[in-house]
mmCIF file of C-alpha atoms in Angstrom:
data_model
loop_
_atom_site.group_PDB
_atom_site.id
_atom_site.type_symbol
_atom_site.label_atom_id
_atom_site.label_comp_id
_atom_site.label_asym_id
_atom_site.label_seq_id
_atom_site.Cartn_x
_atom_site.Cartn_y
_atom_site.Cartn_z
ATOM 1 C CA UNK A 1 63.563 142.021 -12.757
ATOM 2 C CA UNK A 2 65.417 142.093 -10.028
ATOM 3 C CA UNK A 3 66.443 146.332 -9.024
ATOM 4 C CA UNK A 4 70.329 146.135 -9.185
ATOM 5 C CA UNK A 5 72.043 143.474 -11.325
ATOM 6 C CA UNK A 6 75.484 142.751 -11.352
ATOM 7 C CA UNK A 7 77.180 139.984 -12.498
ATOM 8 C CA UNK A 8 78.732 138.019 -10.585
ATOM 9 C CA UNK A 9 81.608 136.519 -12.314
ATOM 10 C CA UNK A 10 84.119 135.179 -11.176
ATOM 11 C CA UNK A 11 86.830 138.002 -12.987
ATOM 12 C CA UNK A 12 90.128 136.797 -13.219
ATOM 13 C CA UNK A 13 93.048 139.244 -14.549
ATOM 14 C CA UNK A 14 96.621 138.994 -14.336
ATOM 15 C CA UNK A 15 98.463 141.660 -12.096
ATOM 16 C CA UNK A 16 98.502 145.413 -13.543
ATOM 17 C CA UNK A 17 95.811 144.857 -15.802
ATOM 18 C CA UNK A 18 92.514 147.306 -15.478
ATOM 19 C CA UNK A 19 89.469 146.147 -13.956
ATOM 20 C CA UNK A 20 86.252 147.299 -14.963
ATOM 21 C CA UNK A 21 83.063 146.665 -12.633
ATOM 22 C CA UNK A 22 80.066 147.168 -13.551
ATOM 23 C CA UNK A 23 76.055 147.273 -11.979
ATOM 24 C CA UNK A 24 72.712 148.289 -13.537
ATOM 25 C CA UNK A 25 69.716 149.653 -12.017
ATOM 26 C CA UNK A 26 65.768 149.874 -12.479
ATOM 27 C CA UNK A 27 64.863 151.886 -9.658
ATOM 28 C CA UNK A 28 64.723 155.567 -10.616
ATOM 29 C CA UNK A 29 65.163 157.025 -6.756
ATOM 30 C CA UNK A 30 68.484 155.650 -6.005
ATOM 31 C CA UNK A 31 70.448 158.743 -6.349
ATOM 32 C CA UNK A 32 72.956 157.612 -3.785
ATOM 33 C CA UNK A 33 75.924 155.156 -5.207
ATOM 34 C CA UNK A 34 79.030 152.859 -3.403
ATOM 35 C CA UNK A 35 80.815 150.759 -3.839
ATOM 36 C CA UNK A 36 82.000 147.720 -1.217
ATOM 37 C CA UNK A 37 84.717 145.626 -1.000
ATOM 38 C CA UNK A 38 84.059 142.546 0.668
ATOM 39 C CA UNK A 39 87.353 140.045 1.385
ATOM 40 C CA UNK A 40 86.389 136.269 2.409
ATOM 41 C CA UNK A 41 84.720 135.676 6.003
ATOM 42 C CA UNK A 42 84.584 139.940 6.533
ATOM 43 C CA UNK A 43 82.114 142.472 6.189
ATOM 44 C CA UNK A 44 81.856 144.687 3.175
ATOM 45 C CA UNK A 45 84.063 148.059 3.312
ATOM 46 C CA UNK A 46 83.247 151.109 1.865
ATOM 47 C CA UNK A 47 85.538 151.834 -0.967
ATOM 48 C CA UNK A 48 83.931 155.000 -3.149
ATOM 49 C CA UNK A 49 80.456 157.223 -1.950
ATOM 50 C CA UNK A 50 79.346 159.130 -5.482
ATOM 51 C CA UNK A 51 75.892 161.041 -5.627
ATOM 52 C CA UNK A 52 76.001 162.729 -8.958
ATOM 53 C CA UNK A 53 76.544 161.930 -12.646
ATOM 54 C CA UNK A 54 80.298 161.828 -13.662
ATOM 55 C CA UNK A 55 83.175 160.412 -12.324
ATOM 56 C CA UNK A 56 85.132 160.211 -9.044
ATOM 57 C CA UNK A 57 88.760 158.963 -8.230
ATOM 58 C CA UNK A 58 90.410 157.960 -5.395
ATOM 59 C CA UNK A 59 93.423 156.929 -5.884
ATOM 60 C CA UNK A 60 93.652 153.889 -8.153
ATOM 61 C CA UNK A 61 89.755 153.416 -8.045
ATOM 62 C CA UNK A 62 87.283 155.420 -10.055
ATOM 63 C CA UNK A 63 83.775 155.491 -9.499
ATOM 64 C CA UNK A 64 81.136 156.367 -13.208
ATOM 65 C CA UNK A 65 77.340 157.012 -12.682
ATOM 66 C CA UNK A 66 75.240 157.733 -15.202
ATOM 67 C CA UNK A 67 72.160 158.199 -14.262
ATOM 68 C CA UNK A 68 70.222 158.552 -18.020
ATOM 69 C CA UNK A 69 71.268 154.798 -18.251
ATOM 70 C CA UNK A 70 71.218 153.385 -14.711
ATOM 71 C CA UNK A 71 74.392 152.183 -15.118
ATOM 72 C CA UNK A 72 77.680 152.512 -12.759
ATOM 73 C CA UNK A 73 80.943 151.364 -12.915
ATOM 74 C CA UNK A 74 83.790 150.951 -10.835
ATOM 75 C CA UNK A 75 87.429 150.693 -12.490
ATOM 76 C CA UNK A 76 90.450 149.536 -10.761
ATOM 77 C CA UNK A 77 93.823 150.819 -12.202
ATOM 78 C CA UNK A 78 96.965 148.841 -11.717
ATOM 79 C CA UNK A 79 94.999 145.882 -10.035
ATOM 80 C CA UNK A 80 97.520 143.847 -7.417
ATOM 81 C CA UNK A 81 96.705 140.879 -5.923
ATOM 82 C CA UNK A 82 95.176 142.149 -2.200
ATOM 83 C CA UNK A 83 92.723 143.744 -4.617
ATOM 84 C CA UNK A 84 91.228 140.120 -5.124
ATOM 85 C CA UNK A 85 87.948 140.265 -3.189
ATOM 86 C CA UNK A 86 84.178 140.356 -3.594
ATOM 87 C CA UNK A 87 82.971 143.511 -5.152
ATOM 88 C CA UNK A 88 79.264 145.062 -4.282
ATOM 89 C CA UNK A 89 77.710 147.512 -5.798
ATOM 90 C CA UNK A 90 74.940 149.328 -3.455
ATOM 91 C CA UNK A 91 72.625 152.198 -3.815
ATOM 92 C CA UNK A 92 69.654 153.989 -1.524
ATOM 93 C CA UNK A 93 67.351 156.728 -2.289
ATOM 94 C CA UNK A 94 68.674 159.205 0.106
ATOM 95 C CA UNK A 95 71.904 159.869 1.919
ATOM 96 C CA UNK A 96 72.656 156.467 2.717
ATOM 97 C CA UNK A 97 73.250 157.545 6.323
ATOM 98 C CA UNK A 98 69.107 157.193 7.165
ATOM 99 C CA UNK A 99 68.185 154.911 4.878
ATOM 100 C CA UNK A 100 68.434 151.346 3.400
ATOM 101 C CA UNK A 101 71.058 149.698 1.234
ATOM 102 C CA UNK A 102 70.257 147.678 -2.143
ATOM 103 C CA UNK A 103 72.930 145.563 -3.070
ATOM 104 C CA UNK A 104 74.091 143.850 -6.181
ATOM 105 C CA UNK A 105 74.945 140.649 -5.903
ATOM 106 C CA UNK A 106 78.840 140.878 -6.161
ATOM 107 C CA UNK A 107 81.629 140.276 -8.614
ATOM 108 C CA UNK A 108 83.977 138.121 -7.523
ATOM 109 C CA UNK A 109 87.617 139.446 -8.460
ATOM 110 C CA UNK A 110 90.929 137.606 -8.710
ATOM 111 C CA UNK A 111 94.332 139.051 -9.381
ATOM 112 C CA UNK A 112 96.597 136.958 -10.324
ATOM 113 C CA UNK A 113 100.721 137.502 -9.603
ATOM 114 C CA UNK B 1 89.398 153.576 17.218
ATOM 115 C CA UNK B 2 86.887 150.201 17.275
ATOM 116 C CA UNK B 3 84.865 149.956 14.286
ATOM 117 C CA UNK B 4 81.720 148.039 14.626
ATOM 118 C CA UNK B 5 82.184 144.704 16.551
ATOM 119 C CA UNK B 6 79.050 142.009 16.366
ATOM 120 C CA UNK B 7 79.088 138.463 18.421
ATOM 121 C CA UNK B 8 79.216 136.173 18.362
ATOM 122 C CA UNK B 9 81.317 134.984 15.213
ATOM 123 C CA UNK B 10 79.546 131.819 14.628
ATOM 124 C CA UNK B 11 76.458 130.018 15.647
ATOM 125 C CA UNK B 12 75.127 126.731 15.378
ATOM 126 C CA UNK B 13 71.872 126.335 16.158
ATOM 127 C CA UNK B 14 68.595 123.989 15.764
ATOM 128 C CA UNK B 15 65.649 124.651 13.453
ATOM 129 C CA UNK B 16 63.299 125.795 15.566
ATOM 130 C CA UNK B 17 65.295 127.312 18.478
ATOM 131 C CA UNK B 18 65.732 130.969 19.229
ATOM 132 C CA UNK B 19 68.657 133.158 18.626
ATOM 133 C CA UNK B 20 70.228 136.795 19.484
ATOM 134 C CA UNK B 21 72.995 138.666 17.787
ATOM 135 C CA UNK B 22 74.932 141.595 18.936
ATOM 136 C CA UNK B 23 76.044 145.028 17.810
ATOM 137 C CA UNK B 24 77.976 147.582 19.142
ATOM 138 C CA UNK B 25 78.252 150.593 16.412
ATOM 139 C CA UNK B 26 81.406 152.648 15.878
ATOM 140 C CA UNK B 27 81.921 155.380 18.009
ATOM 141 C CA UNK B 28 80.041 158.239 16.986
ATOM 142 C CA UNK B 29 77.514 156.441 15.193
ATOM 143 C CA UNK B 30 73.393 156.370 16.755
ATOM 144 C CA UNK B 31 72.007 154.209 13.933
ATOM 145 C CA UNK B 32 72.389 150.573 13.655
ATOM 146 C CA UNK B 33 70.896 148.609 10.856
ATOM 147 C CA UNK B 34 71.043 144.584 10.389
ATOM 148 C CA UNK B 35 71.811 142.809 6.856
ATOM 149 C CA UNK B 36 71.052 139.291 5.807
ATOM 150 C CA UNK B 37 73.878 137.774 3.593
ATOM 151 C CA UNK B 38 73.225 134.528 2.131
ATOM 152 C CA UNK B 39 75.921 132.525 0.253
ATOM 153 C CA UNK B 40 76.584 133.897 -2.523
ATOM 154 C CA UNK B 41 74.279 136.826 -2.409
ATOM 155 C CA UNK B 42 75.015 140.713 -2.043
ATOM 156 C CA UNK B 43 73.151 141.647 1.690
ATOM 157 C CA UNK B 44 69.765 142.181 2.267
ATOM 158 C CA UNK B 45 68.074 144.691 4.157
ATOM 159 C CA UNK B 46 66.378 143.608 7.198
ATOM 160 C CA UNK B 47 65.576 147.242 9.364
ATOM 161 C CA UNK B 48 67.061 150.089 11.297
ATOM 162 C CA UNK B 49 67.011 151.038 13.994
ATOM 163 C CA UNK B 50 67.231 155.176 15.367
ATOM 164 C CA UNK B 51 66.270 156.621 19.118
ATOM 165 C CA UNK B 52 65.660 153.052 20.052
ATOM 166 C CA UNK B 53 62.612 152.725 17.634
ATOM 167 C CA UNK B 54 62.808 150.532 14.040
ATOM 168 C CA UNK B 55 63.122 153.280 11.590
ATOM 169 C CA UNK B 56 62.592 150.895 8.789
ATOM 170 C CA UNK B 57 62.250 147.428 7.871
ATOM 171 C CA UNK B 58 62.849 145.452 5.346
ATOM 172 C CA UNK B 59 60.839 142.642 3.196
ATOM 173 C CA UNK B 60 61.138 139.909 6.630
ATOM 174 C CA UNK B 61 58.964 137.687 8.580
ATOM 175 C CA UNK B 62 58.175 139.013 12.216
ATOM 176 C CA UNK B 63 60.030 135.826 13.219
ATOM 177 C CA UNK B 64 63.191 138.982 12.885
ATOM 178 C CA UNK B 65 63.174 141.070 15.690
ATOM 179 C CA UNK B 66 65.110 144.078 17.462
ATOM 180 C CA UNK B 67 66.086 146.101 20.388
ATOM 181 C CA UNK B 68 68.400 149.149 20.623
ATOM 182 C CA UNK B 69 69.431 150.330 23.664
ATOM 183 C CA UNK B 70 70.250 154.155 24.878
ATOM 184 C CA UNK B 71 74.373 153.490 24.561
ATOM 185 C CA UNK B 72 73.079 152.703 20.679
ATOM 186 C CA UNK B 73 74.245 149.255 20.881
ATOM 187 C CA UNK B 74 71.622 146.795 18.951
ATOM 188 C CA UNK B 75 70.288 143.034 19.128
ATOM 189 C CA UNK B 76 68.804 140.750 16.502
ATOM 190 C CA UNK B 77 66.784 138.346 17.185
ATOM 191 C CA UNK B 78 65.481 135.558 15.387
ATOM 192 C CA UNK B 79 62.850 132.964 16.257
ATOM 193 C CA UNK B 80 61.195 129.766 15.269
ATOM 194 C CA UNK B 81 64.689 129.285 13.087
ATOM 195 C CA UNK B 82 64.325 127.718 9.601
ATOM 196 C CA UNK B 83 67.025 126.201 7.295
ATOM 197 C CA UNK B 84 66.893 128.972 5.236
ATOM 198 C CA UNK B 85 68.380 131.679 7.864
ATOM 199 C CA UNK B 86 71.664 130.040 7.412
ATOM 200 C CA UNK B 87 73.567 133.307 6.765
ATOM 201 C CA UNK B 88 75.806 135.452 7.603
ATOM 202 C CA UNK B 89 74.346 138.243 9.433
ATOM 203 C CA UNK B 90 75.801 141.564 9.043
ATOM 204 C CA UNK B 91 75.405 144.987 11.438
ATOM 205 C CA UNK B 92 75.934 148.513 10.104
ATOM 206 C CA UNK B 93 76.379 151.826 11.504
ATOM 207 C CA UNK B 94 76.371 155.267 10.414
ATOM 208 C CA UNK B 95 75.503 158.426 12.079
ATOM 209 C CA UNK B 96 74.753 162.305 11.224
ATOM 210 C CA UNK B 97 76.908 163.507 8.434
ATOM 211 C CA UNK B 98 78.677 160.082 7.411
ATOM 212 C CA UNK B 99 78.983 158.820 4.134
ATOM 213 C CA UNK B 100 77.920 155.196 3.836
ATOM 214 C CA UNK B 101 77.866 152.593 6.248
ATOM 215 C CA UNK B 102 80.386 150.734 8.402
ATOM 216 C CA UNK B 103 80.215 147.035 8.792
ATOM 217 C CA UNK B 104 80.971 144.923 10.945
ATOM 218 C CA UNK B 105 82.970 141.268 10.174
ATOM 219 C CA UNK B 106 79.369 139.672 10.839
ATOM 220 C CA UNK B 107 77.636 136.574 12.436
ATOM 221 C CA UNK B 108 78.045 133.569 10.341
ATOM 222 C CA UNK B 109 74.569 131.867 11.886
ATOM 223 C CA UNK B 110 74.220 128.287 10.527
ATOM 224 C CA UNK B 111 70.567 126.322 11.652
ATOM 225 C CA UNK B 112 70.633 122.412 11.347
#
């Protein structure tokens, strides 16, 4: 079993709609969680930094954790069509300043006009 | 402000040759760490690098090697290349109190 799964779609949606994200973990130390967004032929770009249980906005982005199921989600509200991208869920054990990354895979998001 | 910039962009090389990537982190940032990125594939840890020493590394051959120098800036290096480094290879920096990581665009490396 690999540690983080995500699937890795692709997601298509039509403009405006919600998009929900989502990545599981086995690996009980990761209490550090992001999220990337990685466009074609770029590096990933770091989109929402959560530590704790709960939830975190930023604007039209919102960031769940829940740690008691190793599960985090990303949502996207009012999705437009720069939006379309790679999405990658990462995680570390510590603040993710001095320590490695483990990424998901990546979901692979279209928004369509 | 320049984020983190890596070269070259893309490689071509031979199986068997020798290669070095570059890194130069954002300003600010003293720790550089390297990422493998296969097609496809979220990236994979390969090490860090801190005070010029590898802080940690990740599950890769000793064929992977590094360097950072005092102004922070970092090389990869890769020998004996296989078919199966064909990646793109991605540098990260981050320094004290940052949140994350900042990435560069990468070095798409393809061997032949």
């Amino acid at each position: 079993q690999k540690e983080v799964e995500q699937d890795p779609g692709p997601l298509s949606v039509p403009e405006g709609a919600i998009v929900s994200l989502n990545c599981t973990y086995s690996n009980s130390a990761f209490q550090y969680f992001m999220w990337y967004r990685q466009y074609s032929r770029k590096g990933p770009e770091l989109l929402m930094y959560t530590y704790s249980s709960g939830n975190k906005e930023d604007g039209r982005f919102t960031a769940q954790v829940d740690k008691s199921s190793k599960y985090i989600s990303l949502f996207i509200r009012d999705s437009q069509p720069s939006d379309s991208a790679t999405y990658l869920c990462a995680m570390s054990p510590t603040g993710a300043g001095s320590y490695q990354l483990t990424f998901g895979k990546g979901t692979k998001l279209s928004v369509i006009p | 402000d320049a984020g983190v910039t890596q070269s070259p962009t893309h490689l071509i090389k031979t199986r068997g040759q020798q290669v070095t990537l570059r890194c130069s982190p954002k300003s600010g940032h003293d720790t550089v760490s390297w990422y493998q990125q296969a097609l496809g594939q979220g990236p994979q840890f390969i090490f860090q690098y801190y005070e010029e020493e590898e802080r940690q590394r990740g599950n890769f051959p000793d064929r992977f090697s590094g360097h950072q120098f005092p102004n922070y800036s970092s090389e990869l290096n890769v020998n004996a290349l296989l078919l199966g480094d064909s990646a793109l290879y991605l540098c990260a920096s981050s320094g004290y109190g940052t949140n994350g990581y900042t990435f560069g665009s990468g070095t798409r490396l393809t061997v032949v």
